C-alpha cells in the first residue's frame, strides 16, 4: 500500500486493521458469553463462557480467521502481566489470613505432591505405548 | 507539592505505568537470574509493584481500582485461549480415550486433595474456595474464585506456589517411578502446574510442551465447569 504523505505517520500499519478486527471479535464473544451466562444463570465467568463459545464457533466453522489469530497472538503473551496486579494483593492479605497459613502451606505442598503422583500414575496406566517404529519425537500422537 | 502528589495518585495512568514498569523490570531480572523455575518472573514483578506502592504511598485498594483500566484486557485475553485449544484439536481427537480416563479424575483430585487437607486443618470456607482452583491457569481461576467466593489474592499466591511445587514434584517422581515418556511428564506438568508447568515442559522438549498446553487448557475448562457446580451442591 502506498502510504506517502502526512497520513502515513498516523497509520503505520498502512490501514491494516487485522488486529483491531480480531480484538473486536474477542470482545464480541466475551459479551455473548455474558449474555448467555446471565440469561441462563450459569455458574461460570463471562470470559470462560466466551472462550467456550469461540471454541464452538471455530469448530463449527472449521477455520480460524486471520484477525482472531492475530489478536490472540497479541493478547495471550500479556496474560502474565495482566494477572500481576492480583498477585500484588497477596502481600496485603497476610494479616487477614493469619492463623490459616499452616493449613494453606500444608494443602499446597502435600496436595500438589499427591495430585502430581495421581496424574503420573493415571497417565502411565491409560496412555498407549509410544510408537517406537515411527518418528517418535516429531508428533505427539 | 502535596497537591501534585494527590493528583498523580488519582489517575489510573500512574497505576498502569507502575504495573508495566514493575512487570518489565521483573521479567528482566528473571532473565538475568537465568530463568529460575523456583521464582516466576511474575512474582518478582509483584514484589517490585508492592515496593512501588510503598514508595509512592499509594493505597493497594486504590491501586487495584485504578489498574482495572489495564486488567480489562484480561477478559478478551481469556477468550483468546480458545485459539490454542482449537489448534490442539488433533491431539485431543487422537488421544480421547486416555484423556477421558485421566483428565477428569486428575483435575478433580488436584482440587480435592488441597481442599480436604485445608479443611482437616480447620481452614474457613473462604480459604477453601481460594485453594480449590490452585491448578487452574490464572485467567480461568480468577473467574472460578469469583463464582465460589474466595480471595483472588490468596488464590493467586497459592497458584504460583503450586506451579513451582509441581515442577519439583514431577522431576522427583519421574525419577522415583522411572517415567521418561515426555507425553506423560508434559501432561502432568500442565494439569497440575498450569503456565509454570508448561515452561518447564518446553525445557523437556516440544512434545512435552504440547501435552502440557493440552493438559492446562483441559484442566482449566473442566475445573471451571465442575467446581462452581460442586460448590453449589455442597452448599458452601
mmCIF file of C-alpha atoms in Angstrom:
data_model
loop_
_atom_site.group_PDB
_atom_site.id
_atom_site.type_symbol
_atom_site.label_atom_id
_atom_site.label_comp_id
_atom_site.label_asym_id
_atom_site.label_seq_id
_atom_site.Cartn_x
_atom_site.Cartn_y
_atom_site.Cartn_z
ATOM 1 C CA UNK A 1 0.000 0.000 0.000
ATOM 2 C CA UNK A 2 1.394 3.390 -0.948
ATOM 3 C CA UNK A 3 1.491 5.265 2.320
ATOM 4 C CA UNK A 4 3.073 8.545 1.329
ATOM 5 C CA UNK A 5 2.129 11.903 2.727
ATOM 6 C CA UNK A 6 1.271 13.196 6.189
ATOM 7 C CA UNK A 7 -1.290 10.441 6.868
ATOM 8 C CA UNK A 8 1.347 7.713 6.732
ATOM 9 C CA UNK A 9 2.623 8.725 10.165
ATOM 10 C CA UNK A 10 -0.783 8.243 11.683
ATOM 11 C CA UNK A 11 -1.355 4.847 10.116
ATOM 12 C CA UNK A 12 1.945 2.983 10.383
ATOM 13 C CA UNK A 13 0.167 -0.295 9.548
ATOM 14 C CA UNK A 14 -0.843 1.121 6.188
ATOM 15 C CA UNK A 15 -4.508 0.795 7.115
ATOM 16 C CA UNK A 16 -4.181 -2.855 8.216
ATOM 17 C CA UNK A 17 -6.927 -3.302 10.777
ATOM 18 C CA UNK A 18 -6.490 -7.076 11.274
ATOM 19 C CA UNK A 19 -5.564 -6.774 14.959
ATOM 20 C CA UNK A 20 -8.422 -4.412 15.766
ATOM 21 C CA UNK A 21 -10.929 -6.559 13.943
ATOM 22 C CA UNK A 22 -9.751 -9.644 15.856
ATOM 23 C CA UNK A 23 -9.893 -7.733 19.131
ATOM 24 C CA UNK A 24 -13.465 -6.746 18.367
ATOM 25 C CA UNK A 25 -14.325 -10.406 17.698
ATOM 26 C CA UNK A 26 -12.894 -11.400 21.092
ATOM 27 C CA UNK A 27 -14.838 -8.635 22.851
ATOM 28 C CA UNK A 28 -17.938 -9.717 20.967
ATOM 29 C CA UNK A 29 -17.575 -13.299 22.175
ATOM 30 C CA UNK A 30 -16.989 -12.093 25.729
ATOM 31 C CA UNK A 31 -20.217 -10.058 25.555
ATOM 32 C CA UNK A 32 -22.028 -13.034 24.064
ATOM 33 C CA UNK A 33 -20.678 -15.127 26.949
ATOM 34 C CA UNK A 34 -22.009 -12.570 29.408
ATOM 35 C CA UNK A 35 -25.396 -12.683 27.709
ATOM 36 C CA UNK A 36 -25.588 -16.485 27.883
ATOM 37 C CA UNK A 37 -24.352 -16.636 31.494
ATOM 38 C CA UNK A 38 -26.831 -14.000 32.683
ATOM 39 C CA UNK A 39 -29.728 -15.405 30.709
ATOM 40 C CA UNK A 40 -29.230 -18.977 31.925
ATOM 41 C CA UNK A 41 -27.830 -18.062 35.377
ATOM 42 C CA UNK A 42 -24.792 -20.301 34.743
ATOM 43 C CA UNK A 43 -22.080 -20.573 37.416
ATOM 44 C CA UNK A 44 -19.158 -19.711 35.083
ATOM 45 C CA UNK A 45 -17.353 -16.433 34.412
ATOM 46 C CA UNK A 46 -18.278 -14.351 31.373
ATOM 47 C CA UNK A 47 -14.832 -14.753 29.804
ATOM 48 C CA UNK A 48 -14.939 -18.531 30.309
ATOM 49 C CA UNK A 49 -18.315 -18.697 28.550
ATOM 50 C CA UNK A 50 -16.860 -16.510 25.785
ATOM 51 C CA UNK A 51 -13.925 -18.922 25.435
ATOM 52 C CA UNK A 52 -16.258 -21.902 25.054
ATOM 53 C CA UNK A 53 -18.490 -20.067 22.574
ATOM 54 C CA UNK A 54 -15.492 -19.021 20.463
ATOM 55 C CA UNK A 55 -14.170 -22.607 20.562
ATOM 56 C CA UNK A 56 -17.561 -23.922 19.430
ATOM 57 C CA UNK A 57 -17.666 -21.299 16.680
ATOM 58 C CA UNK A 58 -14.183 -22.300 15.452
ATOM 59 C CA UNK A 59 -15.082 -25.994 15.485
ATOM 60 C CA UNK A 60 -18.346 -25.455 13.609
ATOM 61 C CA UNK A 61 -16.720 -23.204 11.009
ATOM 62 C CA UNK A 62 -13.620 -25.452 10.764
ATOM 63 C CA UNK A 63 -11.406 -22.460 10.364
ATOM 64 C CA UNK A 64 -9.586 -19.703 12.142
ATOM 65 C CA UNK A 65 -9.755 -16.208 10.680
ATOM 66 C CA UNK A 66 -6.519 -14.282 10.419
ATOM 67 C CA UNK A 67 -7.882 -11.456 12.555
ATOM 68 C CA UNK A 68 -8.800 -13.681 15.532
ATOM 69 C CA UNK A 69 -5.448 -15.496 15.263
ATOM 70 C CA UNK A 70 -3.571 -12.173 15.214
ATOM 71 C CA UNK A 71 -5.457 -10.758 18.195
ATOM 72 C CA UNK A 72 -4.994 -13.908 20.276
ATOM 73 C CA UNK A 73 -1.264 -13.988 19.490
ATOM 74 C CA UNK A 74 -1.065 -10.406 20.688
ATOM 75 C CA UNK A 75 -3.080 -10.892 23.884
ATOM 76 C CA UNK A 76 -2.032 -14.308 25.223
ATOM 77 C CA UNK A 77 1.596 -13.270 25.944
ATOM 78 C CA UNK A 78 0.166 -10.415 28.069
ATOM 79 C CA UNK A 79 -1.670 -12.788 30.424
ATOM 80 C CA UNK A 80 1.177 -12.951 32.959
ATOM 81 C CA UNK A 81 1.308 -9.155 33.144
ATOM 82 C CA UNK A 82 -2.478 -8.910 33.439
ATOM 83 C CA UNK A 83 -2.641 -11.204 36.484
ATOM 84 C CA UNK A 84 0.274 -9.480 38.248
ATOM 85 C CA UNK A 85 -1.867 -6.772 39.969
ATOM 86 C CA UNK A 86 -3.819 -9.621 41.559
ATOM 87 C CA UNK A 87 -0.618 -11.269 42.780
ATOM 88 C CA UNK A 88 0.414 -7.962 44.406
ATOM 89 C CA UNK A 89 -2.612 -8.309 46.679
ATOM 90 C CA UNK A 90 -1.181 -11.402 48.370
ATOM 91 C CA UNK A 91 1.340 -9.259 50.299
ATOM 92 C CA UNK A 92 -1.537 -7.249 51.745
ATOM 93 C CA UNK A 93 -3.712 -10.159 52.905
ATOM 94 C CA UNK A 94 -1.045 -11.788 55.082
ATOM 95 C CA UNK A 95 -2.686 -10.412 58.238
ATOM 96 C CA UNK A 96 -6.178 -11.182 57.022
ATOM 97 C CA UNK A 97 -5.370 -14.898 56.825
ATOM 98 C CA UNK A 98 -3.112 -15.045 59.876
ATOM 99 C CA UNK A 99 -3.661 -18.330 61.678
ATOM 100 C CA UNK A 100 -4.524 -20.215 58.478
ATOM 101 C CA UNK A 101 -1.099 -20.251 56.895
ATOM 102 C CA UNK A 102 -0.230 -23.722 58.220
ATOM 103 C CA UNK A 103 -3.366 -25.102 56.581
ATOM 104 C CA UNK A 104 -2.615 -23.232 53.340
ATOM 105 C CA UNK A 105 1.015 -24.383 53.122
ATOM 106 C CA UNK A 106 0.156 -27.981 54.039
ATOM 107 C CA UNK A 107 -2.649 -28.046 51.468
ATOM 108 C CA UNK A 108 -0.346 -26.659 48.765
ATOM 109 C CA UNK A 109 2.680 -28.864 49.478
ATOM 110 C CA UNK A 110 1.006 -32.193 50.317
ATOM 111 C CA UNK A 111 -1.902 -31.599 47.920
ATOM 112 C CA UNK A 112 0.363 -30.856 44.972
ATOM 113 C CA UNK A 113 2.617 -33.846 45.701
ATOM 114 C CA UNK A 114 -0.407 -36.180 45.843
ATOM 115 C CA UNK A 115 -2.055 -34.755 42.715
ATOM 116 C CA UNK A 116 1.173 -34.995 40.661
ATOM 117 C CA UNK A 117 1.585 -38.593 41.859
ATOM 118 C CA UNK A 118 -2.024 -39.405 40.884
ATOM 119 C CA UNK A 119 -1.735 -37.821 37.439
ATOM 120 C CA UNK A 120 1.513 -39.661 36.646
ATOM 121 C CA UNK A 121 0.020 -42.961 37.814
ATOM 122 C CA UNK A 122 -3.211 -42.469 35.800
ATOM 123 C CA UNK A 123 -1.330 -41.444 32.656
ATOM 124 C CA UNK A 124 1.052 -44.405 32.877
ATOM 125 C CA UNK A 125 -1.941 -46.693 33.319
ATOM 126 C CA UNK A 126 -4.015 -45.366 30.375
ATOM 127 C CA UNK A 127 -1.560 -43.864 27.889
ATOM 128 C CA UNK A 128 -0.873 -46.117 24.891
ATOM 129 C CA UNK A 129 2.805 -47.041 24.495
ATOM 130 C CA UNK A 130 4.878 -44.779 22.323
ATOM 131 C CA UNK A 131 5.070 -45.921 18.720
ATOM 132 C CA UNK A 132 8.780 -46.733 18.517
ATOM 133 C CA UNK A 133 8.622 -47.634 14.813
ATOM 134 C CA UNK A 134 7.745 -44.160 13.650
ATOM 135 C CA UNK A 135 9.477 -40.896 14.293
ATOM 136 C CA UNK A 136 8.516 -40.543 17.948
ATOM 137 C CA UNK A 137 9.683 -37.013 18.558
ATOM 138 C CA UNK A 138 8.015 -35.166 15.729
ATOM 139 C CA UNK A 139 4.338 -35.637 16.523
ATOM 140 C CA UNK A 140 2.892 -36.330 19.931
ATOM 141 C CA UNK A 141 0.116 -38.690 18.909
ATOM 142 C CA UNK B 1 3.802 19.509 46.086
ATOM 143 C CA UNK B 2 1.177 17.606 48.036
ATOM 144 C CA UNK B 3 -1.474 18.609 45.542
ATOM 145 C CA UNK B 4 0.680 17.278 42.730
ATOM 146 C CA UNK B 5 1.183 14.003 44.579
ATOM 147 C CA UNK B 6 -2.553 13.704 45.170
ATOM 148 C CA UNK B 7 -3.441 14.422 41.564
ATOM 149 C CA UNK B 8 -0.949 11.806 40.331
ATOM 150 C CA UNK B 9 -2.399 9.254 42.736
ATOM 151 C CA UNK B 10 -5.873 9.874 41.433
ATOM 152 C CA UNK B 11 -5.212 8.861 37.882
ATOM 153 C CA UNK B 12 -5.241 5.325 36.522
ATOM 154 C CA UNK B 13 -2.236 6.250 34.373
ATOM 155 C CA UNK B 14 0.128 6.031 37.354
ATOM 156 C CA UNK B 15 -1.187 2.598 38.358
ATOM 157 C CA UNK B 16 -0.891 1.314 34.787
ATOM 158 C CA UNK B 17 2.599 2.780 34.342
ATOM 159 C CA UNK B 18 3.754 1.299 37.661
ATOM 160 C CA UNK B 19 2.394 -2.109 36.625
ATOM 161 C CA UNK B 20 4.122 -2.075 33.238
ATOM 162 C CA UNK B 21 7.403 -0.833 34.715
ATOM 163 C CA UNK B 22 7.384 -3.431 37.507
ATOM 164 C CA UNK B 23 6.481 -6.212 35.091
ATOM 165 C CA UNK B 24 9.208 -5.309 32.597
ATOM 166 C CA UNK B 25 11.800 -4.911 35.365
ATOM 167 C CA UNK B 26 10.664 -8.175 36.956
ATOM 168 C CA UNK B 27 10.991 -10.074 33.677
ATOM 169 C CA UNK B 28 14.432 -8.524 33.037
ATOM 170 C CA UNK B 29 15.599 -9.643 36.497
ATOM 171 C CA UNK B 30 14.111 -13.079 35.867
ATOM 172 C CA UNK B 31 16.193 -13.350 32.660
ATOM 173 C CA UNK B 32 19.306 -12.119 34.473
ATOM 174 C CA UNK B 33 18.840 -14.824 37.119
ATOM 175 C CA UNK B 34 18.821 -17.458 34.384
ATOM 176 C CA UNK B 35 15.052 -18.104 34.378
ATOM 177 C CA UNK B 36 14.872 -19.938 37.729
ATOM 178 C CA UNK B 37 11.849 -22.264 37.936
ATOM 179 C CA UNK B 38 11.536 -21.647 41.704
ATOM 180 C CA UNK B 39 10.953 -17.915 41.235
ATOM 181 C CA UNK B 40 8.492 -16.955 38.464
ATOM 182 C CA UNK B 41 9.034 -13.567 36.824
ATOM 183 C CA UNK B 42 5.502 -12.511 37.784
ATOM 184 C CA UNK B 43 6.396 -12.899 41.447
ATOM 185 C CA UNK B 44 9.434 -10.602 41.094
ATOM 186 C CA UNK B 45 7.216 -8.096 39.274
ATOM 187 C CA UNK B 46 4.626 -8.293 42.068
ATOM 188 C CA UNK B 47 7.285 -7.631 44.732
ATOM 189 C CA UNK B 48 8.517 -4.629 42.733
ATOM 190 C CA UNK B 49 4.944 -3.340 42.363
ATOM 191 C CA UNK B 50 4.382 -3.651 46.114
ATOM 192 C CA UNK B 51 7.648 -1.751 46.715
ATOM 193 C CA UNK B 52 6.481 0.917 44.257
ATOM 194 C CA UNK B 53 3.157 1.277 46.083
ATOM 195 C CA UNK B 54 5.009 1.737 49.357
ATOM 196 C CA UNK B 55 7.375 4.333 47.883
ATOM 197 C CA UNK B 56 4.527 6.293 46.265
ATOM 198 C CA UNK B 57 2.370 5.913 49.394
ATOM 199 C CA UNK B 58 -0.346 4.559 47.141
ATOM 200 C CA UNK B 59 -3.075 2.528 48.826
ATOM 201 C CA UNK B 60 -3.355 -1.016 47.456
ATOM 202 C CA UNK B 61 -7.155 -0.742 47.189
ATOM 203 C CA UNK B 62 -6.817 2.470 45.137
ATOM 204 C CA UNK B 63 -4.137 0.805 43.026
ATOM 205 C CA UNK B 64 -6.328 -2.174 42.241
ATOM 206 C CA UNK B 65 -9.275 0.047 41.401
ATOM 207 C CA UNK B 66 -7.157 2.180 39.047
ATOM 208 C CA UNK B 67 -5.289 -0.687 37.411
ATOM 209 C CA UNK B 68 -8.646 -2.131 36.321
ATOM 210 C CA UNK B 69 -8.236 0.137 33.291
ATOM 211 C CA UNK B 70 -5.441 -2.234 32.234
ATOM 212 C CA UNK B 71 -6.751 -5.544 33.543
ATOM 213 C CA UNK B 72 -9.906 -5.031 31.499
ATOM 214 C CA UNK B 73 -7.859 -6.814 28.826
ATOM 215 C CA UNK B 74 -7.927 -9.982 30.924
ATOM 216 C CA UNK B 75 -11.426 -10.739 29.573
ATOM 217 C CA UNK B 76 -10.642 -10.790 25.828
ATOM 218 C CA UNK B 77 -7.227 -12.403 26.565
ATOM 219 C CA UNK B 78 -9.051 -15.247 28.311
ATOM 220 C CA UNK B 79 -11.481 -15.641 25.405
ATOM 221 C CA UNK B 80 -8.402 -15.780 23.132
ATOM 222 C CA UNK B 81 -7.304 -19.016 24.856
ATOM 223 C CA UNK B 82 -9.883 -20.760 22.641
ATOM 224 C CA UNK B 83 -7.430 -20.355 19.742
ATOM 225 C CA UNK B 84 -4.537 -22.541 21.033
ATOM 226 C CA UNK B 85 -7.101 -25.062 22.240
ATOM 227 C CA UNK B 86 -8.678 -25.167 18.776
ATOM 228 C CA UNK B 87 -5.228 -25.669 17.268
ATOM 229 C CA UNK B 88 -4.688 -28.704 19.528
ATOM 230 C CA UNK B 89 -7.893 -30.457 18.453
ATOM 231 C CA UNK B 90 -5.923 -33.151 16.566
ATOM 232 C CA UNK B 91 -4.182 -34.347 19.752
ATOM 233 C CA UNK B 92 -7.477 -34.371 21.613
ATOM 234 C CA UNK B 93 -9.206 -36.466 18.953
ATOM 235 C CA UNK B 94 -6.254 -38.868 18.620
ATOM 236 C CA UNK B 95 -5.972 -39.437 22.372
ATOM 237 C CA UNK B 96 -9.564 -39.068 23.519
ATOM 238 C CA UNK B 97 -9.532 -42.322 25.488
ATOM 239 C CA UNK B 98 -6.563 -41.706 27.810
ATOM 240 C CA UNK B 99 -7.612 -38.050 28.127
ATOM 241 C CA UNK B 100 -11.131 -39.028 29.149
ATOM 242 C CA UNK B 101 -9.814 -41.569 31.686
ATOM 243 C CA UNK B 102 -7.112 -39.321 33.172
ATOM 244 C CA UNK B 103 -8.142 -35.714 32.941
ATOM 245 C CA UNK B 104 -11.402 -35.548 34.941
ATOM 246 C CA UNK B 105 -10.060 -37.561 37.918
ATOM 247 C CA UNK B 106 -6.698 -35.771 37.845
ATOM 248 C CA UNK B 107 -8.245 -32.284 37.721
ATOM 249 C CA UNK B 108 -10.833 -33.223 40.328
ATOM 250 C CA UNK B 109 -8.258 -34.652 42.729
ATOM 251 C CA UNK B 110 -5.917 -31.672 42.266
ATOM 252 C CA UNK B 111 -8.697 -29.549 43.797
ATOM 253 C CA UNK B 112 -9.973 -32.165 46.262
ATOM 254 C CA UNK B 113 -6.630 -33.005 47.933
ATOM 255 C CA UNK B 114 -5.938 -29.349 48.714
ATOM 256 C CA UNK B 115 -9.465 -28.578 49.926
ATOM 257 C CA UNK B 116 -9.577 -31.721 52.051
ATOM 258 C CA UNK B 117 -6.205 -31.097 53.708
ATOM 259 C CA UNK B 118 -7.047 -27.450 54.453
ATOM 260 C CA UNK B 119 -10.493 -28.453 55.749
ATOM 261 C CA UNK B 120 -8.973 -31.087 58.073
ATOM 262 C CA UNK B 121 -6.660 -28.388 59.434
ATOM 263 C CA UNK B 122 -9.656 -26.172 60.174
ATOM 264 C CA UNK B 123 -9.459 -23.593 57.377
ATOM 265 C CA UNK B 124 -12.623 -21.446 56.867
ATOM 266 C CA UNK B 125 -14.700 -21.592 53.622
ATOM 267 C CA UNK B 126 -13.022 -18.512 52.103
ATOM 268 C CA UNK B 127 -9.608 -20.227 52.345
ATOM 269 C CA UNK B 128 -11.002 -23.479 50.925
ATOM 270 C CA UNK B 129 -12.525 -21.580 47.988
ATOM 271 C CA UNK B 130 -9.215 -19.810 47.385
ATOM 272 C CA UNK B 131 -7.265 -23.091 47.343
ATOM 273 C CA UNK B 132 -9.677 -25.133 45.202
ATOM 274 C CA UNK B 133 -8.642 -23.737 41.757
ATOM 275 C CA UNK B 134 -4.894 -23.901 42.587
ATOM 276 C CA UNK B 135 -4.003 -25.914 39.473
ATOM 277 C CA UNK B 136 -6.074 -23.846 37.034
ATOM 278 C CA UNK B 137 -4.404 -21.261 34.811
ATOM 279 C CA UNK B 138 -4.776 -17.791 36.354
ATOM 280 C CA UNK B 139 -7.266 -16.130 33.945
ATOM 281 C CA UNK B 140 -9.702 -19.007 34.400
ATOM 282 C CA UNK B 141 -9.112 -19.447 38.148
ATOM 283 C CA UNK B 142 -9.896 -15.752 38.738
ATOM 284 C CA UNK B 143 -13.315 -16.416 37.195
ATOM 285 C CA UNK B 144 -13.744 -19.543 39.346
ATOM 286 C CA UNK B 145 -12.834 -17.791 42.598
ATOM 287 C CA UNK B 146 -15.342 -15.038 41.841
ATOM 288 C CA UNK B 147 -18.006 -17.713 41.402
ATOM 289 C CA UNK B 148 -17.272 -19.675 44.590
ATOM 290 C CA UNK B 149 -16.381 -16.759 46.837
ATOM 291 C CA UNK B 150 -12.671 -16.959 47.587
ATOM 292 C CA UNK B 151 -9.930 -14.342 47.807
ATOM 293 C CA UNK B 152 -8.319 -13.623 44.432
ATOM 294 C CA UNK B 153 -5.056 -12.564 46.083
ATOM 295 C CA UNK B 154 -4.737 -15.665 48.272
ATOM 296 C CA UNK B 155 -5.662 -17.858 45.306
ATOM 297 C CA UNK B 156 -3.007 -16.281 43.038
ATOM 298 C CA UNK B 157 -0.346 -16.700 45.736
ATOM 299 C CA UNK B 158 -1.268 -20.366 46.099
ATOM 300 C CA UNK B 159 -1.357 -20.737 42.319
ATOM 301 C CA UNK B 160 2.253 -19.570 41.928
ATOM 302 C CA UNK B 161 3.463 -21.831 44.742
ATOM 303 C CA UNK B 162 1.548 -24.764 43.221
ATOM 304 C CA UNK B 163 3.210 -24.156 39.852
ATOM 305 C CA UNK B 164 6.686 -24.159 41.375
ATOM 306 C CA UNK B 165 5.948 -27.229 43.544
ATOM 307 C CA UNK B 166 4.594 -29.080 40.508
ATOM 308 C CA UNK B 167 7.867 -28.720 38.597
ATOM 309 C CA UNK B 168 9.772 -30.021 41.658
ATOM 310 C CA UNK B 169 7.355 -32.937 42.278
ATOM 311 C CA UNK B 170 7.331 -34.006 38.627
ATOM 312 C CA UNK B 171 11.147 -34.087 38.482
ATOM 313 C CA UNK B 172 11.323 -36.044 41.745
ATOM 314 C CA UNK B 173 8.537 -38.525 40.987
ATOM 315 C CA UNK B 174 9.650 -39.090 37.386
ATOM 316 C CA UNK B 175 12.962 -40.327 38.772
ATOM 317 C CA UNK B 176 11.369 -42.419 41.553
ATOM 318 C CA UNK B 177 8.746 -44.006 39.273
ATOM 319 C CA UNK B 178 11.162 -44.217 36.335
ATOM 320 C CA UNK B 179 8.875 -42.355 33.888
ATOM 321 C CA UNK B 180 10.585 -40.897 30.809
ATOM 322 C CA UNK B 181 7.668 -40.606 28.350
ATOM 323 C CA UNK B 182 7.563 -36.853 27.517
ATOM 324 C CA UNK B 183 3.817 -37.079 26.845
ATOM 325 C CA UNK B 184 3.119 -38.245 30.418
ATOM 326 C CA UNK B 185 5.531 -35.790 32.041
ATOM 327 C CA UNK B 186 4.208 -32.884 29.953
ATOM 328 C CA UNK B 187 0.598 -33.719 30.705
ATOM 329 C CA UNK B 188 1.279 -33.969 34.450
ATOM 330 C CA UNK B 189 3.085 -30.617 34.367
ATOM 331 C CA UNK B 190 0.208 -28.879 32.563
ATOM 332 C CA UNK B 191 -2.630 -30.451 34.565
ATOM 333 C CA UNK B 192 -1.098 -29.591 37.942
ATOM 334 C CA UNK B 193 1.227 -26.692 37.293
ATOM 335 C CA UNK B 194 -0.629 -24.506 34.732
ATOM 336 C CA UNK B 195 1.581 -21.960 32.880
ATOM 337 C CA UNK B 196 4.616 -22.523 35.133
ATOM 338 C CA UNK B 197 4.437 -26.255 34.385
ATOM 339 C CA UNK B 198 4.279 -25.511 30.648
ATOM 340 C CA UNK B 199 7.514 -23.516 30.782
ATOM 341 C CA UNK B 200 9.245 -26.474 32.472
ATOM 342 C CA UNK B 201 7.674 -28.903 29.956
ATOM 343 C CA UNK B 202 9.070 -26.964 26.990
ATOM 344 C CA UNK B 203 12.520 -27.370 28.561
ATOM 345 C CA UNK B 204 11.960 -31.150 28.283
ATOM 346 C CA UNK B 205 11.074 -30.787 24.581
ATOM 347 C CA UNK B 206 8.300 -29.810 22.162
ATOM 348 C CA UNK B 207 6.268 -32.989 22.740
ATOM 349 C CA UNK B 208 6.178 -32.449 26.496
ATOM 350 C CA UNK B 209 5.322 -28.786 25.867
ATOM 351 C CA UNK B 210 2.404 -29.608 23.578
ATOM 352 C CA UNK B 211 0.986 -32.073 26.097
ATOM 353 C CA UNK B 212 1.431 -29.587 28.940
ATOM 354 C CA UNK B 213 -0.546 -26.942 26.989
ATOM 355 C CA UNK B 214 -3.230 -29.512 26.320
ATOM 356 C CA UNK B 215 -3.332 -30.579 29.982
ATOM 357 C CA UNK B 216 -3.550 -26.985 31.188
ATOM 358 C CA UNK B 217 -6.357 -25.965 28.811
ATOM 359 C CA UNK B 218 -8.484 -29.031 29.508
ATOM 360 C CA UNK B 219 -7.952 -28.848 33.280
ATOM 361 C CA UNK B 220 -8.954 -25.186 33.220
ATOM 362 C CA UNK B 221 -12.157 -25.763 31.312
ATOM 363 C CA UNK B 222 -13.117 -28.894 33.227
ATOM 364 C CA UNK B 223 -12.477 -27.276 36.618
ATOM 365 C CA UNK B 224 -14.233 -24.035 35.663
ATOM 366 C CA UNK B 225 -17.319 -26.083 34.847
ATOM 367 C CA UNK B 226 -17.349 -28.554 37.757
ATOM 368 C CA UNK B 227 -16.045 -26.503 40.698
ATOM 369 C CA UNK B 228 -18.813 -23.837 40.872
ATOM 370 C CA UNK B 229 -21.339 -26.636 40.419
ATOM 371 C CA UNK B 230 -19.775 -28.761 43.180
ATOM 372 C CA UNK B 231 -19.672 -25.692 45.444
ATOM 373 C CA UNK B 232 -23.351 -25.051 44.821
ATOM 374 C CA UNK B 233 -24.249 -28.688 45.506
ATOM 375 C CA UNK B 234 -22.206 -28.786 48.713
ATOM 376 C CA UNK B 235 -23.918 -25.590 49.793
ATOM 377 C CA UNK B 236 -20.646 -23.890 50.658
#
